[in-house]
PDB file of C-alpha atoms in Angstrom:
ATOM      1  CA  MET A 158      -1.856 -16.454   9.401  1.00  0.00           C
ATOM      2  CA  ARG A 159      -4.188 -14.323   7.343  1.00  0.00           C
ATOM      3  CA  GLU A 160      -6.241 -17.249   6.129  1.00  0.00           C
ATOM      4  CA  GLY A 161      -6.288 -19.200   9.378  1.00  0.00           C
ATOM      5  CA  ALA A 162      -7.392 -16.245  11.461  1.00  0.00           C
ATOM      6  CA  ARG A 163      -9.446 -14.649   8.687  1.00  0.00           C
ATOM      7  CA  LEU A 164      -7.636 -11.367   9.149  1.00  0.00           C
ATOM      8  CA  ARG A 165      -7.532  -8.685   6.516  1.00  0.00           C
ATOM      9  CA  LEU A 166      -3.863  -7.763   6.533  1.00  0.00           C
ATOM     10  CA  ASP A 167      -3.047  -5.190   3.889  1.00  0.00           C
ATOM     11  CA  TYR A 168      -0.184  -3.319   5.611  1.00  0.00           C
ATOM     12  CA  SER A 169      -2.490  -0.463   6.498  1.00  0.00           C
ATOM     13  CA  ALA A 170      -2.630   1.196   9.895  1.00  0.00           C
ATOM     14  CA  ARG A 171      -6.262   0.127  10.134  1.00  0.00           C
ATOM     15  CA  SER A 172      -5.298  -3.540   9.907  1.00  0.00           C
ATOM     16  CA  LEU A 173      -3.437  -3.250  13.213  1.00  0.00           C
ATOM     17  CA  TRP A 174      -6.787  -2.958  15.015  1.00  0.00           C
ATOM     18  CA  SER A 175      -7.501  -6.478  13.778  1.00  0.00           C
ATOM     19  CA  VAL A 176      -4.094  -7.735  14.883  1.00  0.00           C
ATOM     20  CA  ASP A 177      -4.563  -6.330  18.391  1.00  0.00           C
ATOM     21  CA  ARG A 178      -7.999  -7.979  18.565  1.00  0.00           C
ATOM     22  CA  ALA A 179      -6.619 -11.295  17.320  1.00  0.00           C
ATOM     23  CA  ILE A 180      -3.987 -11.253  20.071  1.00  0.00           C
ATOM     24  CA  GLU A 181      -6.690 -10.408  22.587  1.00  0.00           C
ATOM     25  CA  ASP A 182      -8.730 -13.395  21.364  1.00  0.00           C
ATOM     26  CA  ILE A 183      -5.700 -15.701  21.679  1.00  0.00           C
ATOM     27  CA  ARG A 184      -5.112 -14.402  25.212  1.00  0.00           C
ATOM     28  CA  GLY A 185      -8.774 -15.063  26.021  1.00  0.00           C
ATOM     29  CA  GLU A 186      -8.302 -18.704  25.094  1.00  0.00           C
ATOM     30  CA  ALA A 187      -5.587 -18.912  27.792  1.00  0.00           C
ATOM     31  CA  ALA A 188      -3.116 -20.511  25.403  1.00  0.00           C
ATOM     32  CA  PRO A 189       0.314 -20.960  26.986  1.00  0.00           C
ATOM     33  CA  TYR A 190       2.880 -18.470  25.741  1.00  0.00           C
ATOM     34  CA  ALA A 191       5.073 -21.232  24.308  1.00  0.00           C
ATOM     35  CA  ALA A 192       2.177 -22.335  22.085  1.00  0.00           C
ATOM     36  CA  VAL A 193       1.656 -18.866  20.593  1.00  0.00           C
ATOM     37  CA  GLU A 194       5.186 -17.463  20.609  1.00  0.00           C
ATOM     38  CA  THR A 195       5.703 -17.932  16.858  1.00  0.00           C
ATOM     39  CA  VAL A 196       2.344 -16.374  16.011  1.00  0.00           C
ATOM     40  CA  LEU A 197       3.082 -13.377  18.226  1.00  0.00           C
ATOM     41  CA  ARG A 198       6.471 -12.932  16.574  1.00  0.00           C
ATOM     42  CA  GLY A 199       4.730 -12.983  13.201  1.00  0.00           C
ATOM     43  CA  PHE A 200       2.222 -10.368  14.331  1.00  0.00           C
ATOM     44  CA  GLY A 201       5.095  -8.242  15.618  1.00  0.00           C
ATOM     45  CA  ALA A 202       6.953  -8.575  12.323  1.00  0.00           C
ATOM     46  CA  TYR A 203       3.806  -7.602  10.448  1.00  0.00           C
ATOM     47  CA  ALA A 204       3.348  -4.522  12.661  1.00  0.00           C
ATOM     48  CA  GLY A 205       6.996  -3.637  12.104  1.00  0.00           C
ATOM     49  CA  GLU A 206       6.518  -3.769   8.357  1.00  0.00           C
ATOM     50  CA  VAL A 207       3.486  -1.496   8.693  1.00  0.00           C
ATOM     51  CA  MET A 208       5.723   0.912  10.628  1.00  0.00           C
ATOM     52  CA  VAL A 209       8.369   0.750   7.915  1.00  0.00           C
ATOM     53  CA  ARG A 210       5.825   1.497   5.211  1.00  0.00           C
ATOM     54  CA  GLN A 211       3.760   4.093   7.078  1.00  0.00           C
ATOM     55  CA  ALA A 212       6.482   5.942   8.994  1.00  0.00           C
ATOM     56  CA  GLY A 213       9.332   5.597   6.510  1.00  0.00           C
ATOM     57  CA  GLY A 214      11.353   3.424   8.867  1.00  0.00           C
ATOM     58  CA  GLU A 215      13.819   0.666   8.202  1.00  0.00           C
ATOM     59  CA  TRP A 216      14.518  -2.736   9.721  1.00  0.00           C
ATOM     60  CA  VAL A 217      17.669  -3.056  11.827  1.00  0.00           C
ATOM     61  CA  ALA A 218      19.052  -6.407  13.019  1.00  0.00           C
ATOM     62  CA  SER A 219      21.576  -7.133  15.713  1.00  0.00           C
ATOM     63  CA  GLY A 220      22.316 -10.326  17.592  1.00  0.00           C
ATOM     64  CA  GLY A 221      19.275 -12.136  16.257  1.00  0.00           C
ATOM     65  CA  GLU A 222      16.900  -9.345  17.314  1.00  0.00           C
ATOM     66  CA  TYR A 223      15.048  -7.019  14.962  1.00  0.00           C
ATOM     67  CA  TRP A 224      13.892  -3.454  15.464  1.00  0.00           C
ATOM     68  CA  VAL A 225      12.462  -0.702  13.342  1.00  0.00           C
ATOM     69  CA  ARG A 226      14.344   2.591  13.196  1.00  0.00           C
ATOM     70  CA  THR A 227      12.237   5.574  12.203  1.00  0.00           C
ATOM     71  CA  PRO A 228      13.669   8.582  10.336  1.00  0.00           C
ATOM     72  CA  ASP A 229      13.967  10.508  13.615  1.00  0.00           C
ATOM     73  CA  GLY A 230      16.481   7.893  14.835  1.00  0.00           C
ATOM     74  CA  ARG A 231      14.218   6.208  17.386  1.00  0.00           C
ATOM     75  CA  PHE A 232      14.174   2.420  17.676  1.00  0.00           C
ATOM     76  CA  TRP A 233      10.980   0.395  18.093  1.00  0.00           C
ATOM     77  CA  ASP A 234      10.571  -3.266  19.030  1.00  0.00           C
ATOM     78  CA  PRO A 235       7.318  -4.539  17.513  1.00  0.00           C
ATOM     79  CA  MET A 236       8.043  -8.172  18.436  1.00  0.00           C
ATOM     80  CA  GLU A 237       8.320  -7.241  22.106  1.00  0.00           C
ATOM     81  CA  GLU A 238       5.161  -5.150  21.798  1.00  0.00           C
ATOM     82  CA  ALA A 239       3.309  -8.199  20.454  1.00  0.00           C
ATOM     83  CA  ARG A 240       4.450 -10.098  23.564  1.00  0.00           C
ATOM     84  CA  ARG A 241       3.213  -7.210  25.704  1.00  0.00           C
ATOM     85  CA  CYS A 242      -0.138  -7.333  23.896  1.00  0.00           C
ATOM     86  CA  TYR A 243      -0.435 -10.960  24.902  1.00  0.00           C
ATOM     87  CA  THR A 244      -0.049  -9.965  28.547  1.00  0.00           C
ATOM     88  CA  ALA A 245      -2.634  -7.164  28.095  1.00  0.00           C
ATOM     89  CA  ASP A 246       0.050  -4.512  28.456  1.00  0.00           C
ATOM     90  CA  GLY A 247       0.556  -3.270  24.915  1.00  0.00           C
ATOM     91  CA  SER A 248      -0.923  -2.385  21.546  1.00  0.00           C
ATOM     92  CA  LEU A 249       0.654  -2.766  18.136  1.00  0.00           C
ATOM     93  CA  ARG A 250      -1.691  -0.144  16.750  1.00  0.00           C
ATOM     94  CA  LEU A 251      -0.594   2.398  19.351  1.00  0.00           C
ATOM     95  CA  LEU A 252       3.080   1.525  18.936  1.00  0.00           C
ATOM     96  CA  CYS A 253       2.814   2.178  15.209  1.00  0.00           C
ATOM     97  CA  ARG A 254       0.880   5.377  15.799  1.00  0.00           C
ATOM     98  CA  ASP A 255       3.578   6.598  18.165  1.00  0.00           C
ATOM     99  CA  ALA A 256       6.334   5.625  15.735  1.00  0.00           C
ATOM    100  CA  SER A 257       4.771   7.697  13.004  1.00  0.00           C
ATOM    101  CA  SER A 258       4.198  10.629  15.377  1.00  0.00           C
ATOM    102  CA  GLY A 259       0.437  10.285  15.293  1.00  0.00           C
ATOM    103  CA  ASP A 260       0.045   9.916  11.537  1.00  0.00           C
ATOM    104  CA  LEU A 261      -1.621   6.499  11.803  1.00  0.00           C
TER     105      LEU A 261
END
C-alpha cells in the first residue's frame, strides 16, 4: 500500500494524517465499499499498530475480530474506524490520539 499510494508510513502519529487523507481521496473517487474493503482493513490494522507502539497497547483477537487494548483497559477498533472514515464519520488520527490520552 505504501508504494501504490505513495504514503510515508513510518508508524508515527503524524503518518495517520496521511492515512486519513488517503481514505478521503478513495471516498472522493466514489469507489464501492466492496472494492476498497481490504485496503480499509489494512489502513485500520496500520493505525492499530501505531496505537500499540505509541500508547503501549496490545492486540487482542476474538472470533476473527481484532482490537487494541490500551494499558488503561479500554478496547479500540481501528478497523471499524477505518470503515467510518470511508463514510466521512471517523478519523484514525483522532482515534489514536484518544487511545493515547492526547499524547499523539
